[in-house]
């Protein structure tokens, strides 16, 4: 029971981890992308379209399905869709200098709407199980079962779970330890200074937002292909908001986000593992992550350490002529 | 001789729209010298320097670096020519450490150059070991050699730290490379900016008003460092308007006046008087009317105002003066010497440390009117015993008297004041001041930031002052509309219609609207800050006429200006601020431009010194 709980918490937390890692990279460049839930929806759409594309073009017979390509198509489509979401956001906020909040919320509305549209086009009961079968497991069942509880907790996941953790760690290292990370942080903190130092603020913001979008979109892919097992019956936007909240919880550090998302995921699925709870009580437990986020906000602003504050230029559009 | 010149400006012209910032300016900077560029505000000093580091591109003229023509389009280009500038507002990232700030923005080429430089240096070291000590380098030495080269070719904070410490030792800086910028003092930040420039290999360093934010001790330290750098072959330009500092630090002084080059002098052959004359020029005759002062009365008493700003600098230091009704009090001074804080302090926008602001209302033996008080306020005044009945000459008791009766008495002018009204305004919020019935109008320097709302139309902007007067839950736009029509008509505001967002109007028209709104409430005190900044001649004269009109009405006008000629022609008295202190109050009809110029540039230390000297003179 307990092992199953941990196993499911890790699986569930992957959704949040992708979303928050992507959002942190975006926010480090000073872009407050409220469109992350929408981008995650777009990622889900990319995943199902990718599978259909593969099945309709190359593998038009079930026997022709190649596991590698069957995974690769949805993956690439998801990344493209996510990056396009980021591109749309950057084009409006950097090039056309629109308000970031407005653009972000528009993007979310759009993503959710498109997702609902795709959902309505899929006949009831039909799913995307062909690709899903390959997303669901990385290690063979024999390996997993032979290692007991260890195998069930740590090995019994699809590759996306491991990818999410690796990406979060890589993102942390890049942000903290490299020249690119230094430049990225400086743009989020003080774009005028970065500009004076010869960095291309627009380029960094475009790229960070697109990469962040692509990573967040993987959350959508994971949700549909792995977590739901190929079903498109739910949209992911409500978990997208949690990913945005998680960014604050993890004080803009993707490594903290690994534990943060695990905590959020555990709290969120806990009600299903507790017996004898009323429906209302279950909903109450699901509420805890949000309360924790508020608590973190209160605590970080109480201590007021500069390192735990959001990037100073977060949400601000930069014009060179303003200086 | 030609080789001796590090940086040369030839016939630089630059204009922003119709405003000319630089006109045919030519000057040169020699190698290893400290050149001061002196000029009043708006004389084009900073614009000229921004052309050298690529923030602006000049409309005309050339810049030569080491005798070769340079085309500088961005700060990065400037660095390639080894020119760096320390801005007044530091370009530092707060949450980064010193070393992170220093290496921010280094590109691959920069690292390549750094690697080559390190390699050459380390090769030399090995060679030295081989030749002088006659032995092969040891394993540790070779390991160190390789590590140094590896460190220098990419992002490496250790290497940055090492280089920063080296620079600090060379020039005598004191900065901890691991300290975060937000923990640093202003002086440390400035030092860090200089280190940043030196790290990038700057040979020509431009400092824009470097001492404006420093204490005298820090200034001394900075000057030592600058001298040190100059003696090691760096060329330095320092932009300033403080005469005593110019005389102390520079080798030569170039003076700009109203965008034009006014001359260059060798510092040791000049004196303050000559520099002031160069800086302010001869008096220009302006055709501004100045009506004679009619029955002036003391209106606003300012006593010992002191205000410490967020940076911990005393922006106002013991400022005292009296503003009189029916008079224009000009306030002169170089920008950021306390003018803004003074006006905002009086208007109740900043919290003052100490001092008194007393508003004086001559009410003695005058009737109460509904213009200033409503029935409730009259009742309160009567309760305090401040009123008397004109018929009986006895203290008025309004207890139990009906509102109707009071209204009747007021209309017949039967209720009189015993005494003048004296109100303390210190640290009262603007709304509290207004509720006290004091008509105090303030035209701030930042028109769209503090005066008007750019996205709102003319009518709505007129309501900003009066919307609280409404009685229903819906806005009543009738009166503001009349007011807007009146202002647009009388002040000849050019606008498509009254529904145009204020943001879309030109600066002059925006200013006319703002001044028009502020004087529409027939203020007792009118404070205006730089009302003609950015305005053309015709609009400027409209504003001057408006101020004169107010003066003749008996308003106490406080006028903060930057053009000394205008101040001299318009004001009755001029108060000169310097370093947050009152450097002097002079009669505008009798004073000269030079006198004001000297007062403006007189820094506090200087003041004390000259005071001591004169005392000694008396003893002799």
Tab-separated table of C-alpha atoms in Angstrom, chain B residues 34 210-211 214 216-229 236 238 240 242 244-250:
chain	number	residue	atom	x	y	z
B	34	UNK	CA	42.246	63.770	-16.099
B	210	UNK	CA	30.855	60.285	-9.812
B	211	UNK	CA	30.846	62.324	-6.627
B	214	UNK	CA	29.561	60.050	-2.316
B	216	UNK	CA	33.519	63.760	1.221
B	217	UNK	CA	35.725	60.934	2.524
B	218	UNK	CA	34.632	58.604	-0.235
B	219	UNK	CA	35.219	61.346	-2.774
B	220	UNK	CA	38.762	61.762	-1.516
B	221	UNK	CA	39.344	58.037	-1.878
B	222	UNK	CA	37.932	58.041	-5.395
B	223	UNK	CA	40.172	60.925	-6.394
B	224	UNK	CA	43.206	59.079	-5.100
B	225	UNK	CA	42.275	56.074	-7.181
B	226	UNK	CA	41.710	58.216	-10.266
B	227	UNK	CA	45.078	59.918	-9.864
B	228	UNK	CA	46.651	56.512	-9.467
B	229	UNK	CA	45.018	55.318	-12.666
B	236	UNK	CA	40.016	59.830	-17.554
B	238	UNK	CA	35.104	63.303	-15.297
B	240	UNK	CA	30.861	67.345	-12.998
B	242	UNK	CA	31.270	71.092	-8.751
B	244	UNK	CA	36.047	72.880	-6.201
B	245	UNK	CA	36.300	69.258	-7.314
B	246	UNK	CA	37.263	70.309	-10.799
B	247	UNK	CA	40.052	72.416	-9.391
B	248	UNK	CA	41.180	69.592	-7.146
B	249	UNK	CA	41.299	66.639	-9.496
B	250	UNK	CA	41.611	67.674	-13.108
